[in-house]
C-alpha cells in the first residue's frame, strides 16, 4: 500500500478512536502505529523504530516527571497561597476578570519559552480560582493553550528555532515581522475571554462569590500538614532561580528540574518518610503524564521510521497545482494547521518545510515568507496528542483530552486565521509572490 495513504489512514484512525473515546490515548498511541507498521511491511524493524522514538522523547519525559514533582511540592508548601489570595482580592468574584487575567498571566509566563513550565505555574495560580467560583475549566485550558501557542513563536521558542534551523535563517529576523500577528492573536483571545466571561456571569448570576470572601490558603495546598510558611522566601527564590537558569540555558531543562526538586525536598522535608509521602502524593499525576510521553515516542518513531512522514509531505506538495505556486506562503500557513497537528514539529519543520520552501522558490517566494507562514498553525499544533505538554495541561486541570480537543479546536483555528490575515497585511509573508 502507498506509504502516504497508509500514514493518513493511521493518523485518521488514531484521532477517530481517541476523540470518540473508543480507546484511551495511552493505548492508542501504542497499538495503532504498531498495527499500521505491520501493514507497511516493517514488522521486523518496528522494535528499533519504537526505541528510537522513545529515546528522542526521553529527555522530555524526565523533565515533565521532575517538573510535576517540583511544582507540586512548591504548591504543597503553600508558596502560591499569597499569590492566589491577592488574585482573589483583585478579581472581586468576577469571572470575566479571571478569564482576562488568564490570558495576560499566561502571556507573561510564556516568555520563558517552555510550555510545560508555563502550564504548571499558571495552573497553580489560576485553578484554585476556577474551582472556587465553579467556573468551566474548559475555558481555562482553552485560553492557556492558545495563548501559549502564540507566545511559542518567540525566537527562543521551539517552532521558530526549528524553522530557522531547517532553512538556515536568522531566528530574530524571522520573528520580528510576526509581532503584529501575535499582538492581534492575543487581542482576539482577550475578546474570547470577555465572551466566556459574559457566559459565566449569566450562569453564575447573583450566586457569584463577592470580593468580601476571605482566602484561607487551602484552595491551593491540598495537604495542610505539608505547608511550610516559614520557608516561603526560600522557595520563592528557588523558583525564580530555576526560571532564570531555564531562560539562560546553562543546563538542560530536565537536569535543572531534577536539581531543583532535590533541593526542595532536602530543605522543606528533610525526613525520609516525609519525602516519600510527598512523592507518593503526586505519583498518580506523574505516571499518567510520563507514560503518555513514552507512548507518543512509539507513535512518532514508527511514523518517521517507516517513511510515512516523508511520503505524506511529498504527497501534499505534489497535489499543489503550478497555478497556485505564487501563493505558496498562504498555502503553507493553511497546511501548517493540519500537519503540525498530525505530525510532530520536528517532522514538519525538518521534513516538510524544506520541500515547501523549495517549491516556493520556483515561483519567487522568499524562504523567510515560507518559514513565517509555517508557524501560523502553532495554536492548533498544541492540541495534538503528540505534544507532551498537552497531556500535562489536561492532567493538572482534570479535563479529558478529547473534551479539550473538541472545545478548543474552533477557537484555535480562529486564532491561527487572525494571525495569518494580520501577517499578510503586515507583509510578514506576502499573499502572492
Coordinates of C-alpha atoms in Angstrom, one line a residue:
X1 CA 0.0 0.0 0.0
X2 CA 1.1 3.6 -0.7
X3 CA 3.0 4.9 2.3
X4 CA 1.4 8.3 2.2
X5 CA -2.1 6.8 2.2
X6 CA -1.2 4.5 5.0
X7 CA 0.1 7.4 7.0
X8 CA -3.0 9.4 6.6
X9 CA -5.2 6.3 7.4
X10 CA -3.1 5.7 10.6
X11 CA -3.5 9.3 11.8
X12 CA -7.2 9.3 11.0
X13 CA -7.8 6.0 12.7
X14 CA -5.9 7.2 15.8
X15 CA -7.7 10.5 16.1
X16 CA -11.1 8.9 15.5
X17 CA -10.6 6.4 18.2
X18 CA -9.5 8.8 20.9
X19 CA -11.9 11.6 20.0
X20 CA -14.9 9.2 20.1
X21 CA -13.4 7.7 23.3
X22 CA -13.3 4.2 21.9
X23 CA -9.7 3.9 23.1
X24 CA -7.6 5.8 25.6
X25 CA -4.7 7.9 24.2
X26 CA -2.2 5.7 26.0
X27 CA -3.3 2.5 24.4
X28 CA -4.0 4.1 21.0
X29 CA -0.5 5.6 20.8
X30 CA 1.0 2.1 21.2
X31 CA -1.4 -0.2 19.4
X32 CA -2.4 1.9 16.3
X33 CA 1.1 2.6 14.9
X34 CA 2.2 -0.9 15.6
X35 CA -0.7 -2.3 13.5
X36 CA 0.0 0.1 10.7
X37 CA 3.7 -0.5 10.9
X38 CA 3.0 -4.2 10.1
X39 CA 0.7 -3.1 7.2
X40 CA 3.7 -1.1 5.9
X41 CA 5.8 -4.2 5.8
X42 CA 8.1 -3.1 8.6
X43 CA 7.2 -5.7 11.2
X44 CA 10.9 -6.8 11.6
X45 CA 12.1 -3.2 12.1
X46 CA 9.3 -2.0 14.5
X47 CA 11.4 -2.6 17.6
X48 CA 14.3 -0.3 16.7
X49 CA 11.9 2.4 15.4
X50 CA 10.0 2.3 18.7
X51 CA 13.2 2.6 20.8
X52 CA 14.5 5.5 18.6
X53 CA 11.2 7.3 19.2
X54 CA 11.3 6.7 22.9
X55 CA 14.9 7.9 23.1
X56 CA 14.0 11.1 21.4
X57 CA 11.3 11.9 23.9
X58 CA 13.1 10.6 27.0
X59 CA 14.5 14.0 28.0
X60 CA 11.1 15.5 27.7
X61 CA 9.6 12.6 29.8
X62 CA 12.3 13.1 32.5
X63 CA 11.7 16.9 32.5
X64 CA 8.0 16.5 32.9
X65 CA 8.4 13.9 35.7
X66 CA 10.5 16.2 37.8
X67 CA 8.6 19.4 36.8
X68 CA 5.4 17.9 38.1
X69 CA 7.1 16.7 41.3
X70 CA 8.9 20.1 41.9
X71 CA 6.0 22.4 41.3
X72 CA 3.5 20.1 43.1
X73 CA 5.9 20.2 46.0
X74 CA 6.0 24.0 45.8
X75 CA 2.2 24.1 45.9
X76 CA 2.2 21.7 48.9
X77 CA 4.5 24.1 50.8
X78 CA 2.0 26.9 50.3
X79 CA 4.2 29.0 48.1
X80 CA 1.4 30.1 45.8
X81 CA -1.1 30.8 48.5
X82 CA -0.3 34.5 48.8
X83 CA -0.5 35.0 45.0
X84 CA -3.9 33.3 44.8
X85 CA -5.1 35.3 47.8
X86 CA -4.1 38.5 46.0
X87 CA -5.7 37.4 42.8
X88 CA -8.9 36.7 44.6
X89 CA -9.0 40.2 46.0
X90 CA -8.2 41.7 42.6
X91 CA -10.9 39.8 40.6
X92 CA -13.7 40.7 43.1
X93 CA -15.6 37.5 42.3
X94 CA -15.9 38.5 38.6
X95 CA -15.4 35.6 36.2
X96 CA -14.6 37.9 33.3
X97 CA -11.6 39.4 35.2
X98 CA -10.4 35.9 35.9
X99 CA -10.6 34.9 32.3
X100 CA -8.9 38.0 31.0
X101 CA -6.3 37.6 33.7
X102 CA -5.7 34.0 32.4
X103 CA -4.7 35.3 29.0
X104 CA -2.5 38.1 30.5
X105 CA -0.8 35.9 33.1
X106 CA -0.1 33.1 30.6
X107 CA 1.3 35.5 28.0
X108 CA 3.8 36.8 30.6
X109 CA 4.8 33.4 32.0
X110 CA 5.1 32.0 28.4
X111 CA 8.1 34.3 27.8
X112 CA 10.3 31.6 29.2
X113 CA 9.6 29.7 26.0
X114 CA 8.6 26.4 27.8
X115 CA 5.0 25.3 27.6
X116 CA 5.2 22.8 30.4
X117 CA 6.6 25.3 32.9
X118 CA 4.0 27.8 31.8
X119 CA 1.2 25.4 32.4
X120 CA 2.5 24.3 35.8
X121 CA 2.9 27.9 37.1
X122 CA -0.3 29.4 35.7
X123 CA -2.5 26.4 36.7
X124 CA -1.1 26.6 40.2
X125 CA -2.2 30.2 40.4
X126 CA -5.4 30.0 38.5
X127 CA -7.0 26.6 39.0
X128 CA -8.0 27.4 42.6
X129 CA -9.9 30.4 41.4
X130 CA -11.8 28.4 38.8
X131 CA -12.6 25.8 41.4
X132 CA -13.5 28.4 44.0
X133 CA -16.1 30.1 41.7
X134 CA -17.1 26.8 40.0
X135 CA -16.1 28.1 36.6
X136 CA -15.9 26.0 33.4
X137 CA -12.3 24.6 33.4
X138 CA -12.5 24.1 29.6
X139 CA -12.3 27.8 29.4
X140 CA -9.0 27.7 31.4
X141 CA -7.3 25.0 29.2
X142 CA -8.5 26.7 26.0
X143 CA -7.1 30.1 26.9
X144 CA -3.9 28.7 28.3
X145 CA -3.2 26.5 25.3
X146 CA -4.0 29.1 22.6
X147 CA -2.1 31.9 24.4
X148 CA 0.9 29.5 24.8
X149 CA 0.7 28.7 21.1
X150 CA 1.0 32.4 20.2
X151 CA 3.9 33.1 22.6
X152 CA 5.7 30.0 21.5
X153 CA 6.7 31.9 18.3
X154 CA 9.4 33.8 20.2
X155 CA 12.9 33.3 18.8
X156 CA 13.9 31.1 21.7
X157 CA 10.7 29.0 21.3
X158 CA 10.9 25.6 19.7
X159 CA 8.9 26.2 16.4
X160 CA 10.7 29.4 15.3
X161 CA 14.1 27.9 16.2
X162 CA 13.2 24.7 14.1
X163 CA 12.0 26.7 11.1
X164 CA 15.1 28.9 11.2
X165 CA 17.4 25.9 11.5
X166 CA 15.7 24.0 8.7
X167 CA 16.0 26.8 6.2
X168 CA 19.3 28.3 7.7
X169 CA 17.7 31.6 8.6
X170 CA 18.3 34.0 11.5
X171 CA 15.6 33.4 14.2
X172 CA 15.4 37.1 15.2
X173 CA 14.9 38.2 11.5
X174 CA 12.3 35.6 11.2
X175 CA 10.5 36.7 14.3
X176 CA 10.2 40.5 14.1
X177 CA 7.6 40.6 11.3
X178 CA 5.5 38.2 13.3
X179 CA 4.9 40.6 16.2
X180 CA 1.8 42.3 14.7
X181 CA 0.1 39.0 14.1
X182 CA 1.0 37.8 17.6
X183 CA -0.5 41.0 19.1
X184 CA -3.6 40.6 17.1
X185 CA -3.9 36.9 18.2
X186 CA -3.6 38.0 21.9
X187 CA -6.2 40.7 21.4
X188 CA -8.5 38.1 19.9
X189 CA -8.0 35.9 22.9
X190 CA -8.8 38.8 25.3
X191 CA -12.0 39.2 23.3
X192 CA -12.7 35.5 23.6
X193 CA -12.1 35.8 27.4
X194 CA -14.7 38.6 27.5
X195 CA -17.2 36.3 25.6
X196 CA -16.5 33.4 28.0
X197 CA -16.8 35.9 30.9
X198 CA -20.2 37.1 29.9
X199 CA -21.4 33.5 29.6
X200 CA -20.1 32.7 33.1
X201 CA -21.7 35.9 34.6
X202 CA -25.0 34.9 33.1
X203 CA -24.7 31.4 34.5
X204 CA -23.5 32.4 38.0
X205 CA -25.9 35.3 38.4
X206 CA -26.1 36.5 41.9
X207 CA -24.6 33.3 43.2
X208 CA -21.1 34.5 42.4
X209 CA -18.7 35.0 45.3
X210 CA -18.1 38.6 46.2
X211 CA -14.9 40.5 47.0
X212 CA -15.6 40.2 50.7
X213 CA -14.7 36.5 50.7
X214 CA -11.6 35.6 52.6
X215 CA -8.9 33.2 51.4
X216 CA -7.7 30.6 53.8
X217 CA -4.8 29.3 51.8
X218 CA -6.4 25.9 51.4
X219 CA -7.5 26.5 47.8
X220 CA -4.0 25.8 46.6
X221 CA -2.4 23.4 49.1
X222 CA -4.4 20.2 49.5
X223 CA -2.1 18.9 52.2
X224 CA -2.1 21.2 55.3
X225 CA 0.5 19.1 57.0
X226 CA 2.9 19.8 54.1
X227 CA 2.8 23.6 54.2
X228 CA 6.0 25.4 55.1
X229 CA 5.1 29.1 55.6
X230 CA 8.4 29.8 57.3
X231 CA 10.3 28.7 54.1
X232 CA 8.2 30.7 51.6
X233 CA 11.0 33.2 50.8
X234 CA 13.5 30.3 50.2
X235 CA 11.0 28.5 48.0
X236 CA 10.2 31.7 46.0
X237 CA 14.0 32.3 45.5
X238 CA 14.4 28.7 44.4
X239 CA 11.6 29.0 41.7
X240 CA 13.0 32.4 40.5
X241 CA 16.5 30.9 40.2
X242 CA 15.2 27.9 38.4
X243 CA 13.3 30.0 35.8
X244 CA 16.3 32.3 35.4
X245 CA 18.6 29.4 34.7
X246 CA 16.0 27.9 32.4
X247 CA 16.0 31.1 30.2
X248 CA 19.8 31.3 30.2
X249 CA 20.0 27.7 29.2
X250 CA 23.0 26.9 31.4
X251 CA 21.9 23.3 31.9
X252 CA 19.4 21.1 30.1
X253 CA 15.8 21.7 31.5
X254 CA 15.5 18.1 32.7
X255 CA 18.7 18.4 34.7
X256 CA 17.6 21.8 36.2
X257 CA 14.2 20.2 37.2
X258 CA 15.9 17.3 38.9
X259 CA 18.3 19.5 40.9
X260 CA 15.5 21.9 41.9
X261 CA 13.3 19.1 43.1
X262 CA 16.2 17.5 45.1
X263 CA 17.0 20.9 46.8
X264 CA 13.3 21.5 47.5
X265 CA 13.0 18.1 49.2
X266 CA 16.1 18.4 51.3
X267 CA 15.2 21.9 52.6
X268 CA 11.4 21.5 53.0
X269 CA 11.2 17.8 54.0
X270 CA 14.5 16.7 55.4
X271 CA 13.0 13.5 56.8
X272 CA 13.0 10.4 54.5
X273 CA 9.4 9.5 55.5
X274 CA 8.2 13.0 54.6
X275 CA 9.9 12.9 51.3
X276 CA 8.4 9.5 50.4
X277 CA 5.0 10.8 51.4
X278 CA 5.2 13.9 49.1
X279 CA 6.4 11.8 46.2
X280 CA 3.6 9.3 46.7
X281 CA 1.0 12.1 46.9
X282 CA 1.8 13.1 43.3
X283 CA 2.8 9.7 41.8
X284 CA -0.6 9.4 40.0
X285 CA -0.1 12.6 38.1
X286 CA 3.5 11.7 37.2
X287 CA 2.6 8.2 36.0
X288 CA -0.3 9.5 33.9
X289 CA 1.7 12.1 32.1
X290 CA 5.1 10.3 31.6
X291 CA 3.5 7.1 30.4
X292 CA 1.8 9.1 27.6
X293 CA 5.1 10.7 26.7
X294 CA 6.8 7.4 26.1
X295 CA 3.8 6.0 24.3
X296 CA 3.9 9.1 22.0
X297 CA 7.5 8.1 21.3
X298 CA 6.4 4.9 19.8
X299 CA 3.9 6.7 17.5
X300 CA 6.4 9.2 16.2
X301 CA 9.1 6.6 16.0
X302 CA 7.0 4.4 13.7
X303 CA 5.6 7.3 11.7
X304 CA 9.1 8.5 10.9
X305 CA 10.9 5.2 10.7
X306 CA 8.6 3.7 8.2
X307 CA 9.0 6.7 5.9
X308 CA 5.3 7.7 6.3
X309 CA 6.1 11.3 7.3
X310 CA 8.2 11.9 4.2
X311 CA 5.7 10.3 1.9
X312 CA 2.9 12.3 3.4
X313 CA 4.8 15.5 2.9
X314 CA 5.7 14.8 -0.7
X315 CA 2.1 13.8 -1.5
X316 CA 0.7 17.0 -0.2
X317 CA 3.2 19.2 -2.0
X318 CA 2.7 17.1 -5.2
X319 CA -1.0 18.0 -5.4
X320 CA -0.5 21.8 -5.4
X321 CA -1.1 22.9 -8.9
X322 CA 1.5 25.1 -10.6
X323 CA -1.0 27.9 -10.9
X324 CA -1.1 28.1 -7.1
X325 CA 2.7 28.4 -6.9
X326 CA 2.9 32.2 -6.3
X327 CA 0.5 31.7 -3.3
X328 CA 2.9 29.2 -1.5
X329 CA 3.1 31.4 1.6
X330 CA -0.6 31.4 2.5
X331 CA -0.8 27.8 1.3
X332 CA 1.9 26.9 3.8
X333 CA 0.1 28.7 6.5
X334 CA -3.0 26.7 5.8
X335 CA -1.1 23.4 5.6
X336 CA 0.6 24.1 8.9
X337 CA -2.7 23.7 10.8
X338 CA -3.4 20.0 9.9
X339 CA 0.2 18.9 9.5
X340 CA 1.6 20.2 12.8
X341 CA -1.5 18.6 14.4
X342 CA -1.0 15.2 12.8
X343 CA 2.8 15.0 12.9
X344 CA 5.5 16.3 15.3
X345 CA 7.1 19.8 14.9
X346 CA 10.4 18.1 14.1
X347 CA 8.8 16.1 11.3
X348 CA 7.0 19.1 9.9
X349 CA 9.8 21.7 10.1
X350 CA 12.8 19.4 9.2
X351 CA 10.9 17.2 6.8
X352 CA 8.1 19.1 5.1
X353 CA 9.2 22.8 5.4
X354 CA 12.3 22.5 3.2
X355 CA 10.1 20.9 0.5
X356 CA 7.6 23.7 0.7
X357 CA 10.3 26.3 0.7
X358 CA 11.9 24.7 -2.4
X359 CA 8.6 24.7 -4.2
X360 CA 8.0 28.4 -3.2
X361 CA 11.5 29.3 -4.5
X362 CA 10.5 28.2 -8.0
X363 CA 7.8 30.9 -8.0
X364 CA 9.9 33.7 -6.4
X365 CA 8.6 33.3 -2.8
X366 CA 11.3 34.0 -0.3
X367 CA 12.2 31.3 2.2
X368 CA 11.6 33.8 5.1
X369 CA 8.0 34.1 4.0
X370 CA 7.5 30.3 3.9
X371 CA 9.1 29.9 7.3
X372 CA 6.9 32.6 8.9
X373 CA 3.8 31.1 7.3
X374 CA 4.7 27.7 8.6
X375 CA 4.5 29.0 12.2
X376 CA 0.8 30.1 11.9
X377 CA -0.5 26.7 12.9
X378 CA 1.1 26.5 16.3
X379 CA -2.1 27.2 18.4
X380 CA -3.7 24.1 16.6
X381 CA -0.5 22.1 16.9
X382 CA -0.7 22.2 20.7
X383 CA -4.0 20.3 20.5
X384 CA -2.2 17.4 19.0
X385 CA -1.9 14.2 21.1
X386 CA 1.7 14.1 20.1
X387 CA 2.5 17.2 22.2
X388 CA 3.8 16.2 25.6
X389 CA 2.8 19.4 27.4
X390 CA -0.8 18.9 26.3
X391 CA -1.1 15.9 28.5
X392 CA 0.4 17.8 31.4
X393 CA -2.2 20.6 30.8
X394 CA -5.3 18.4 30.8
X395 CA -3.9 16.2 33.7
X396 CA -3.3 19.1 36.0
X397 CA -6.7 20.7 35.3
X398 CA -8.6 17.4 35.4
X399 CA -10.1 17.6 31.9
X400 CA -10.4 14.8 29.4
X401 CA -8.1 15.2 26.3
X402 CA -10.9 14.5 23.9
X403 CA -13.2 17.1 25.5
X404 CA -10.4 19.7 25.4
X405 CA -9.8 19.0 21.7
X406 CA -13.5 19.3 20.8
X407 CA -13.9 22.5 22.7
X408 CA -10.7 24.3 21.8
X409 CA -10.3 23.3 18.1
X410 CA -12.5 26.1 16.7
X411 CA -11.0 28.9 18.9
X412 CA -7.5 27.7 18.0
X413 CA -8.3 27.7 14.3
X414 CA -9.7 31.2 14.6
X415 CA -6.6 32.4 16.4
X416 CA -4.5 31.0 13.5
X417 CA -6.7 32.7 11.0
X418 CA -6.4 36.1 12.8
X419 CA -2.6 35.8 12.9
X420 CA -2.4 34.8 9.3
X421 CA -4.5 37.6 8.0
X422 CA -2.7 40.2 10.0
X423 CA 0.6 38.6 9.0
X424 CA -0.3 39.1 5.3
X425 CA -1.4 42.7 5.9
X426 CA 1.8 43.4 7.8
X427 CA 3.8 41.6 5.0
X428 CA 5.2 39.0 7.4
X429 CA 4.6 36.8 4.4
X430 CA 3.1 38.1 1.2
X431 CA -0.3 36.9 -0.1
X432 CA 1.3 36.5 -3.6
X433 CA 4.9 36.4 -4.8

